[in-house]
PDB file of C-alpha atoms and ligand atoms in Angstrom:
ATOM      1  CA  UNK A   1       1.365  16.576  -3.411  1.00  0.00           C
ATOM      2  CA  UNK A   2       2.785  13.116  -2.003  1.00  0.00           C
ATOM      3  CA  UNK A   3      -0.097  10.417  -2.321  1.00  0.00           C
ATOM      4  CA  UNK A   4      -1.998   9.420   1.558  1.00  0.00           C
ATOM      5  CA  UNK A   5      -3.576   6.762   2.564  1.00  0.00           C
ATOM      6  CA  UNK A   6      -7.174   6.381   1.769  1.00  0.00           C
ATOM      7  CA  UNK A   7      -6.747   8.875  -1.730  1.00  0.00           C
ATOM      8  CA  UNK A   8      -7.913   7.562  -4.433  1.00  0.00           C
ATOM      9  CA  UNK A   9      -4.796   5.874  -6.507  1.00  0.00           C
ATOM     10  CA  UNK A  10      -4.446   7.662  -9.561  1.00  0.00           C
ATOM     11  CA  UNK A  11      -5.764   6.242 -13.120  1.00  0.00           C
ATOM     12  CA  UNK A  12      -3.629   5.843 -15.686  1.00  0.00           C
ATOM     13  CA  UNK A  13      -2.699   4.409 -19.207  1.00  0.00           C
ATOM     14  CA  UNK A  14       0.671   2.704 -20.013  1.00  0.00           C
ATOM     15  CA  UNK A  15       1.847   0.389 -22.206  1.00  0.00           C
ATOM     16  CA  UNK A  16       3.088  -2.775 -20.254  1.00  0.00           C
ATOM     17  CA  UNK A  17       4.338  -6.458 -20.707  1.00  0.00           C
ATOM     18  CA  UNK A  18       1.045  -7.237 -21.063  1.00  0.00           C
ATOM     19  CA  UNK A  19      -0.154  -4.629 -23.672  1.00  0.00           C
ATOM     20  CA  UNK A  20      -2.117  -1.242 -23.110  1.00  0.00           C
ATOM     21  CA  UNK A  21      -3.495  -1.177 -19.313  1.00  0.00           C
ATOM     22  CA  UNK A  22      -5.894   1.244 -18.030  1.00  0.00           C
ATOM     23  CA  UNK A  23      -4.975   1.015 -14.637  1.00  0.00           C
ATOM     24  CA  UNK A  24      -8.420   1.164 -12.283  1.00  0.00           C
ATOM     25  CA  UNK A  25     -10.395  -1.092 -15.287  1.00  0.00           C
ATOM     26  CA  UNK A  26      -7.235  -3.407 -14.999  1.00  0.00           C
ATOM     27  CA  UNK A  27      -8.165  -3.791 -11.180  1.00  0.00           C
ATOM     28  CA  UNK A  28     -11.392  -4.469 -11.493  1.00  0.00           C
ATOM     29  CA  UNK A  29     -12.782  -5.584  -8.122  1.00  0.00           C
ATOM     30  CA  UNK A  30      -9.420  -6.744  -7.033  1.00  0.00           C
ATOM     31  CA  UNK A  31      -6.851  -5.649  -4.628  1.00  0.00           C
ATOM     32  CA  UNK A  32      -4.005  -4.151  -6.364  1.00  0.00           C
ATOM     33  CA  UNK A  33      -0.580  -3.959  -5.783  1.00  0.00           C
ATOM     34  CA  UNK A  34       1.926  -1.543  -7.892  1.00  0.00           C
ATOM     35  CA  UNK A  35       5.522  -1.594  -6.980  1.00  0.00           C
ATOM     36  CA  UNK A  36       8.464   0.106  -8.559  1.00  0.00           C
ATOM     37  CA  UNK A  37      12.090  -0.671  -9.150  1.00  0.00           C
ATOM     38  CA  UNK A  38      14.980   1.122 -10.169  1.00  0.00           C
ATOM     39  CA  UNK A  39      16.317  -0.372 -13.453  1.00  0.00           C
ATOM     40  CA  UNK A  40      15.896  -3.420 -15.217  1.00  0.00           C
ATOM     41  CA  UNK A  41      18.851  -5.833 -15.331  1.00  0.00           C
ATOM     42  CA  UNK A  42      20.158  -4.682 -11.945  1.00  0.00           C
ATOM     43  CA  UNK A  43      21.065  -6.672  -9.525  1.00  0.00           C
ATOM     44  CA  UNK A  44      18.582  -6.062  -6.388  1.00  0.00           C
ATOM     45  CA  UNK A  45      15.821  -5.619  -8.766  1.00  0.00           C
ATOM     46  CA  UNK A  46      16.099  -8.927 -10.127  1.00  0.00           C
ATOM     47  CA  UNK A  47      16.303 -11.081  -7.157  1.00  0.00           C
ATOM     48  CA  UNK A  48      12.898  -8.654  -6.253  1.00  0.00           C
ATOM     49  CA  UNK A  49      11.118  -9.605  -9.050  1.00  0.00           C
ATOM     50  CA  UNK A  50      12.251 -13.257  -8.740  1.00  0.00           C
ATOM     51  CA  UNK A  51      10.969 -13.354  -5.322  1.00  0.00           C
ATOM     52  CA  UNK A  52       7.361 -11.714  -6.897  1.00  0.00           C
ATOM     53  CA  UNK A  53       7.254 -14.409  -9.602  1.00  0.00           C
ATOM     54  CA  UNK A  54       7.670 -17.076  -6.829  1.00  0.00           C
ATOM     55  CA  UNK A  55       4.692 -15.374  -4.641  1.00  0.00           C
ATOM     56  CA  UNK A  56       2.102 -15.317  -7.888  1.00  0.00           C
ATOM     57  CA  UNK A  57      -0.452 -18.397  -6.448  1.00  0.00           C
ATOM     58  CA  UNK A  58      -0.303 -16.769  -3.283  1.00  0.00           C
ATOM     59  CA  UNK A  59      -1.641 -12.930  -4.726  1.00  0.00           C
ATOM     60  CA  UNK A  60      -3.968 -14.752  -6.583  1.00  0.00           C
ATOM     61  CA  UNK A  61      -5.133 -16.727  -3.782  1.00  0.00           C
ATOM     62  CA  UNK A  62      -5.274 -13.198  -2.001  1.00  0.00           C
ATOM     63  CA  UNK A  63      -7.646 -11.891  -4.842  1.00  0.00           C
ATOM     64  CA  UNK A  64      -4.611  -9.779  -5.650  1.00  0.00           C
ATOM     65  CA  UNK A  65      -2.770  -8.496  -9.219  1.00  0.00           C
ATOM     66  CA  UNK A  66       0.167  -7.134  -8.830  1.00  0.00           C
ATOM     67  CA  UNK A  67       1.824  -4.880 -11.421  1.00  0.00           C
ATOM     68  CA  UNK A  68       5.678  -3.257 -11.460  1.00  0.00           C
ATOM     69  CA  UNK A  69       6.406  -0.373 -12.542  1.00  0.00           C
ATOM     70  CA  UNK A  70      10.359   1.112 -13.880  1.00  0.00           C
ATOM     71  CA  UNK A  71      11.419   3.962 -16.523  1.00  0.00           C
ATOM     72  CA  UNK A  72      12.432   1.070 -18.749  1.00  0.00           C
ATOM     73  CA  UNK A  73      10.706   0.117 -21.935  1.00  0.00           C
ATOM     74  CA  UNK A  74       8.191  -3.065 -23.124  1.00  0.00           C
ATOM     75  CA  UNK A  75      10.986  -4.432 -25.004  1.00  0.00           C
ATOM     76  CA  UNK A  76      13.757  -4.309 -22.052  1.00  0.00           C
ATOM     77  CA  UNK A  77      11.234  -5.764 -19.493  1.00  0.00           C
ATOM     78  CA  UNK A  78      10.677  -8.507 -21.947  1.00  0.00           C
ATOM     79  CA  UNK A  79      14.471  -9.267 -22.267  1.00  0.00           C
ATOM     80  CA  UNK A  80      15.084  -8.893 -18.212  1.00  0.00           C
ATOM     81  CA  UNK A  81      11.881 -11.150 -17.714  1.00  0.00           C
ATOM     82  CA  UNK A  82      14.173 -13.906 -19.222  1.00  0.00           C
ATOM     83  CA  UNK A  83      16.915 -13.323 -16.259  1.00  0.00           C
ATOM     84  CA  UNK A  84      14.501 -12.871 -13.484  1.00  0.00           C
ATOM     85  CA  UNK A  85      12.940 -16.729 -14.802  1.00  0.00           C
ATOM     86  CA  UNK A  86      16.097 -17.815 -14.828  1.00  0.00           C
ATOM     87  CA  UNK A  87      16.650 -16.132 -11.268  1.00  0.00           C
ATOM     88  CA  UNK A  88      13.892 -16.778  -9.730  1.00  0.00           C
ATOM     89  CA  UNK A  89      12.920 -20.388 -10.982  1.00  0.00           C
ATOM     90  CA  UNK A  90       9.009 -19.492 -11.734  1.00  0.00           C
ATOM     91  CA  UNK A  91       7.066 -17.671 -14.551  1.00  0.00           C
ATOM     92  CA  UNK A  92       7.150 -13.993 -14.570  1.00  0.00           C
ATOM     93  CA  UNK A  93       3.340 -13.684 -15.567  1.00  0.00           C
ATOM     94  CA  UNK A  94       2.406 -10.326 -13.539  1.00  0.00           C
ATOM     95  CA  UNK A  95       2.875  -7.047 -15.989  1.00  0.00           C
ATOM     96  CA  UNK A  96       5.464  -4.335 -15.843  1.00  0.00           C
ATOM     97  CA  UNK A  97       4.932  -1.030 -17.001  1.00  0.00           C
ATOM     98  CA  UNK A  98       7.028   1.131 -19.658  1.00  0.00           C
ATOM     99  CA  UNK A  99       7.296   4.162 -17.748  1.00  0.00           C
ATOM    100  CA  UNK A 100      10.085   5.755 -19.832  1.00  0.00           C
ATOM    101  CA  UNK A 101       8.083   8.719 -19.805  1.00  0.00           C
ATOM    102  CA  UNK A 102       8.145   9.146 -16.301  1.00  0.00           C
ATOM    103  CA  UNK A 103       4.168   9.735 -15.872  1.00  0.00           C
ATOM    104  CA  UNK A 104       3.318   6.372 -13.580  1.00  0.00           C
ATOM    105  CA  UNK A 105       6.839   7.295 -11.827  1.00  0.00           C
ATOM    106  CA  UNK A 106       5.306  11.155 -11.043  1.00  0.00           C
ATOM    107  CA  UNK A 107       1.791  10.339 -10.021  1.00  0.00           C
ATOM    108  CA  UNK A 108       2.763   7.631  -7.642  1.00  0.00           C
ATOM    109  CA  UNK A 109       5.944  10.060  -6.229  1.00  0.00           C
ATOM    110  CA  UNK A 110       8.127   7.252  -7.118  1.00  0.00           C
ATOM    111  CA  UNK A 111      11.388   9.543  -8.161  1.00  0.00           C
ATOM    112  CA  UNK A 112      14.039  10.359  -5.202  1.00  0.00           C
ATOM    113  CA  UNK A 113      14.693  13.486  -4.658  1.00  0.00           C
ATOM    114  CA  UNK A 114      17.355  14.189  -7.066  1.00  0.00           C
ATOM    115  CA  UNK A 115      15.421  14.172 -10.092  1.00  0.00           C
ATOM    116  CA  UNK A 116      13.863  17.933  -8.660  1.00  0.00           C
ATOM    117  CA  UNK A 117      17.258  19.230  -8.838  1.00  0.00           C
ATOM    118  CA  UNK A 118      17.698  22.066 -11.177  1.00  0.00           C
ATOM    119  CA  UNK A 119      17.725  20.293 -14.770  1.00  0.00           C
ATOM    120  CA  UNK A 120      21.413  20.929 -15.329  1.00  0.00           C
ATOM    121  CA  UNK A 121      22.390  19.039 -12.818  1.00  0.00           C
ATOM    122  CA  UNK A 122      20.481  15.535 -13.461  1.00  0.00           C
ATOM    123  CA  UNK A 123      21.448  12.643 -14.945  1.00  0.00           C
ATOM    124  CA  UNK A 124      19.652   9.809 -16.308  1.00  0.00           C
ATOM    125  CA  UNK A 125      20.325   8.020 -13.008  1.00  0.00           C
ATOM    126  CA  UNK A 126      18.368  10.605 -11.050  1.00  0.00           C
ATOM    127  CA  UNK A 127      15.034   9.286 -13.014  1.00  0.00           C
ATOM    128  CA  UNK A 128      14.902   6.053 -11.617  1.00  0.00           C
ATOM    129  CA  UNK A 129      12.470   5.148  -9.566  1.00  0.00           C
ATOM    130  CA  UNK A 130      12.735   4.003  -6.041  1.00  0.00           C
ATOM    131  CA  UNK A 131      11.364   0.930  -4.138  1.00  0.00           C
ATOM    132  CA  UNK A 132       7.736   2.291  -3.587  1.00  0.00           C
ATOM    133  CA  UNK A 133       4.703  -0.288  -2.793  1.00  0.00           C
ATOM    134  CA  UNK A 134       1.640   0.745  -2.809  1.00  0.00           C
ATOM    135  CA  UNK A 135      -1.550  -1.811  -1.770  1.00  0.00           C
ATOM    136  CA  UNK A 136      -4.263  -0.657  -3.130  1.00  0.00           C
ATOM    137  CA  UNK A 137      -8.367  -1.526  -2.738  1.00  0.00           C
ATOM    138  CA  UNK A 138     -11.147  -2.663  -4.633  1.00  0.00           C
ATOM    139  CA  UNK A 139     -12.237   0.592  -3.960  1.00  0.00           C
ATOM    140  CA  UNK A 140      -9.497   1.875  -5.425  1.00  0.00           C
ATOM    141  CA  UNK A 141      -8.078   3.830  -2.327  1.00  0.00           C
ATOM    142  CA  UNK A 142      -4.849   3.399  -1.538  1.00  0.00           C
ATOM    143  CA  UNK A 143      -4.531   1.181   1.823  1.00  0.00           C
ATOM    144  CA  UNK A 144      -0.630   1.350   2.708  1.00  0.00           C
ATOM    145  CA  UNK A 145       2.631   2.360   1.110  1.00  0.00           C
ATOM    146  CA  UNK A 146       6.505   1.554   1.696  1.00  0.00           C
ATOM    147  CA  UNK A 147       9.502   3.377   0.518  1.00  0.00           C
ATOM    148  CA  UNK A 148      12.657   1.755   0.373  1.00  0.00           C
ATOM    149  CA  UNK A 149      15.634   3.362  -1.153  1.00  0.00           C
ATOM    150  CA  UNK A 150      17.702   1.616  -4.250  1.00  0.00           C
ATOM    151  CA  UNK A 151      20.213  -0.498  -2.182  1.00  0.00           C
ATOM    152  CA  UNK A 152      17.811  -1.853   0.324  1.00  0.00           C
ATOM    153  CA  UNK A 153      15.470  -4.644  -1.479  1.00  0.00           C
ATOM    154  CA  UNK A 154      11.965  -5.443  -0.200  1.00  0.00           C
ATOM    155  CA  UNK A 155      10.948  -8.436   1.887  1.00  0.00           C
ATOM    156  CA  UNK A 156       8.211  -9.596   0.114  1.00  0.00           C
ATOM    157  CA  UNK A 157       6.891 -11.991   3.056  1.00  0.00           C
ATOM    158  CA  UNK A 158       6.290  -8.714   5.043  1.00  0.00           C
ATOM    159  CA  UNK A 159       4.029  -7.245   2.062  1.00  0.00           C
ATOM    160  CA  UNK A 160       2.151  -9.972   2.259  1.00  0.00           C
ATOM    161  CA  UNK A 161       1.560 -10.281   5.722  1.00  0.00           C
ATOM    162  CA  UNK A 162       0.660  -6.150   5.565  1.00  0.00           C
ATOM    163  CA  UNK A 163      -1.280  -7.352   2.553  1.00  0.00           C
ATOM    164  CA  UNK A 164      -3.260  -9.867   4.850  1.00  0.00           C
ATOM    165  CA  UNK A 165      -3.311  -7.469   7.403  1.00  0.00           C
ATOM    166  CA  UNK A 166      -4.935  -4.727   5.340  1.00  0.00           C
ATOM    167  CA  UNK A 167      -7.674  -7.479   4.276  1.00  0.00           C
ATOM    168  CA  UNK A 168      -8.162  -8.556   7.764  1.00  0.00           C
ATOM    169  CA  UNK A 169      -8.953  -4.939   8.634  1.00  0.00           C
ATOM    170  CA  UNK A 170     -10.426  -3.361   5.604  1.00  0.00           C
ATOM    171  CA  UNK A 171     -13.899  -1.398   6.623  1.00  0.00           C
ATOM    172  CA  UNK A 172     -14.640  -3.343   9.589  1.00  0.00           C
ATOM    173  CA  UNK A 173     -13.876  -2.609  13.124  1.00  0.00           C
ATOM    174  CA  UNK A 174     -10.446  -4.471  13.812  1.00  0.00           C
ATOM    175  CA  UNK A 175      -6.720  -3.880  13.848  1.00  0.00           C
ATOM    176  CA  UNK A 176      -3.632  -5.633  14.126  1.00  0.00           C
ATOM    177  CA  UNK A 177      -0.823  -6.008  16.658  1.00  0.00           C
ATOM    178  CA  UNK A 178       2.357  -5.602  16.182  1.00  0.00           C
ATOM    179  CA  UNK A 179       4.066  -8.663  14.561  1.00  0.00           C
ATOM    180  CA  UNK A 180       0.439  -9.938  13.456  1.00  0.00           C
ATOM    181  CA  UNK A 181       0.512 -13.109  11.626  1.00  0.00           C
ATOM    182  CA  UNK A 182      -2.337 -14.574   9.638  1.00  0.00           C
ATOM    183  CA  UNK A 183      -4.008 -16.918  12.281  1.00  0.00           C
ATOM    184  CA  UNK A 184      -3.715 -15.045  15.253  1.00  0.00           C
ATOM    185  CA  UNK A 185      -6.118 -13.076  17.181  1.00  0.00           C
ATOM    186  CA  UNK A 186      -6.500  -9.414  16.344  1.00  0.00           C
ATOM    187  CA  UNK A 187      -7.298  -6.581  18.119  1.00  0.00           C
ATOM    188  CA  UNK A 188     -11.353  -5.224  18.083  1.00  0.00           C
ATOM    189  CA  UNK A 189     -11.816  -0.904  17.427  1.00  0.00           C
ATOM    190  CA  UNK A 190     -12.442   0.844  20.337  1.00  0.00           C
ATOM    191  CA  UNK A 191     -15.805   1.933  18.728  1.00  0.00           C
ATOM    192  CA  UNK A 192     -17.611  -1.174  19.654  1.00  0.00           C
ATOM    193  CA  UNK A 193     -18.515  -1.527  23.580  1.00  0.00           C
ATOM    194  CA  UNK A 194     -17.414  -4.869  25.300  1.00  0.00           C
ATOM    195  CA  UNK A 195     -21.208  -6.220  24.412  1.00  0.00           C
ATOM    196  CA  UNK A 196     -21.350  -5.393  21.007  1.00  0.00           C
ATOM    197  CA  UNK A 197     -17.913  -6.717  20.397  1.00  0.00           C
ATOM    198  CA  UNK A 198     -18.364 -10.042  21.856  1.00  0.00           C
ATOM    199  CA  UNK A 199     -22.112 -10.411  19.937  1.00  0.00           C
ATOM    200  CA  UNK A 200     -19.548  -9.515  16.639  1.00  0.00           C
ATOM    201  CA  UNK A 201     -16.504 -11.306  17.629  1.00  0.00           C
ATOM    202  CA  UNK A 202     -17.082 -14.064  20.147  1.00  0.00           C
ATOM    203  CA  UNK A 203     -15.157 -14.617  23.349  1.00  0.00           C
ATOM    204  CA  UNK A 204     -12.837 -11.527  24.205  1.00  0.00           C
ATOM    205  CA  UNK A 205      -9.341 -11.470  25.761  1.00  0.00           C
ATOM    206  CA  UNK A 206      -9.546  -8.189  27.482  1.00  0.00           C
ATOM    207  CA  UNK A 207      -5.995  -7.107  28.207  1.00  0.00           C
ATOM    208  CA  UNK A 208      -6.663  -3.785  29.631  1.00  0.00           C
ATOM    209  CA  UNK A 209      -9.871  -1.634  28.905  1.00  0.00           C
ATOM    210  CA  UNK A 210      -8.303  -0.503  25.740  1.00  0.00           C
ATOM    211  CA  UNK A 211      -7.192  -3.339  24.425  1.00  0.00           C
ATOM    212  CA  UNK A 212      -9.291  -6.442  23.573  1.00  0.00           C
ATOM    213  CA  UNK A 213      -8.294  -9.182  21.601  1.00  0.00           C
ATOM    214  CA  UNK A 214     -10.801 -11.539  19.678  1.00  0.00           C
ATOM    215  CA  UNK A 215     -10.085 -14.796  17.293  1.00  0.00           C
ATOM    216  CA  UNK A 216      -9.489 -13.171  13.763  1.00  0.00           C
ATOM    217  CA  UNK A 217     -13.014 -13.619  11.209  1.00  0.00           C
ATOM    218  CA  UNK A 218     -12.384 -16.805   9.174  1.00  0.00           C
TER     219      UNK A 218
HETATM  220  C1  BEZ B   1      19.892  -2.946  -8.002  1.00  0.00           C
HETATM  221  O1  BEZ B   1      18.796  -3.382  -8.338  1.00  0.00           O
HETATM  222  O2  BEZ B   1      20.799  -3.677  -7.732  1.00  0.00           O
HETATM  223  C2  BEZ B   1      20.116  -1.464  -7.945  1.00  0.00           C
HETATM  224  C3  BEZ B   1      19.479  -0.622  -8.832  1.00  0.00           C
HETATM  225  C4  BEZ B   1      19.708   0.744  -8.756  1.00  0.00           C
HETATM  226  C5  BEZ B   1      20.558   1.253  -7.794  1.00  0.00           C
HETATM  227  C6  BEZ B   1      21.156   0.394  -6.861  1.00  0.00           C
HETATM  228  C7  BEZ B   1      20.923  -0.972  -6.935  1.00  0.00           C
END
């Protein structure tokens, strides 16, 4: 069964860039994020993984690792590391997973459809994996995922802002608006009363009964 929000993100061990990981000890207390791409030395995927190398102070500063995932081996993802460098003009430092045996890609229901057609009609290009993200918690539940298929790549300035977003919100009584950016105000649960939100929250902008803004927790 597809993976929800708020299941537990399943353990693993893989071999990686980085040597064996056990996936949830990896984490530790962190926020995770595990991402997967197609192919190594493909085109989308590299400009991706640039643009991942180029966001690594601002994960860390997040209290994030962030791990990629493909159905490549250690020893391509050590020879594509050198392009995406090269691409991307910053150290590739995060780890990526050998998943050439498919197990990461199956658990995290990162294969497209066409790799559960019959077997005689599948080609190695039906077992790549797509463009999934998947945010998960130092509770190890998974907070939010995002599916994009092979030609489309990610915008990486959105997962961070959902990855903000997700912090801003995680087991306390807030949301966010549409087109939230960090800084702005956010929106209080509707399980606090107007009282008990202001003695939380501070000065409310009530917009209609439903829908009460407050300045967003330092
Ligand atoms: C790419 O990264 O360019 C790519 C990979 C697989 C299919 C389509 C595009």
């Amino acid at each position: 069964m597809a993976l929800r929000i708020n299941d537990i993100a399943p353990d693993f061990t893989a071999q990686s860039t980085a040597g064996e990981i056990r996936f949830h000890q990896w984490l530790g207390d962190s926020y995770g994020i595990i991402f997967s791409h197609p192919r190594d030395f493909t085109p989308v995927c590299t400009t991706e993984f640039g643009a991942v190398a180029q966001l690594a102070g601002e994960f860390a500063r997040r209290g994030t690792k962030v791990i990629g995932v493909s159905v490549d081996s250690v020893q391509d993802h050590q020879k594509w590391k050198r392009d995406i460098e090269a691409f991307g003009g910053a150290p590739a430092d995060f780890p990526i997973i050998d998943d050439t045996s498919l197990t990461v890609a199956k658990l995290y229901d990162m294969l497209p459809a066409e790799y559960y057609l019959p077997s005689e009609g599948r080609t190695p290009a039906h077992s790549a994996t797509v463009r999934t993200v998947y945010i998960i918690g130092p509770d190890k539940k998974v907070k939010l995922m995002m599916t994009y298929p092979m030609s489309v790549g990610r915008n990486f300035a959105e997962i961070l802002r959902a990855l903000d977003a997700v912090r801003m919100t995680d087991g306390v009584p807030l949301a966010t608006p549409a087109n939230w950016q960090p800084g702005q105000d956010v929106i209080v649960g509707l399980a606090l009363t107007d009282d008990q939100a202001r003695e939380k929250y501070g000065t409310l902008d009530i917009k209609l009964p439903y829908l009460r803004f407050a300045k967003a927790p330092a």
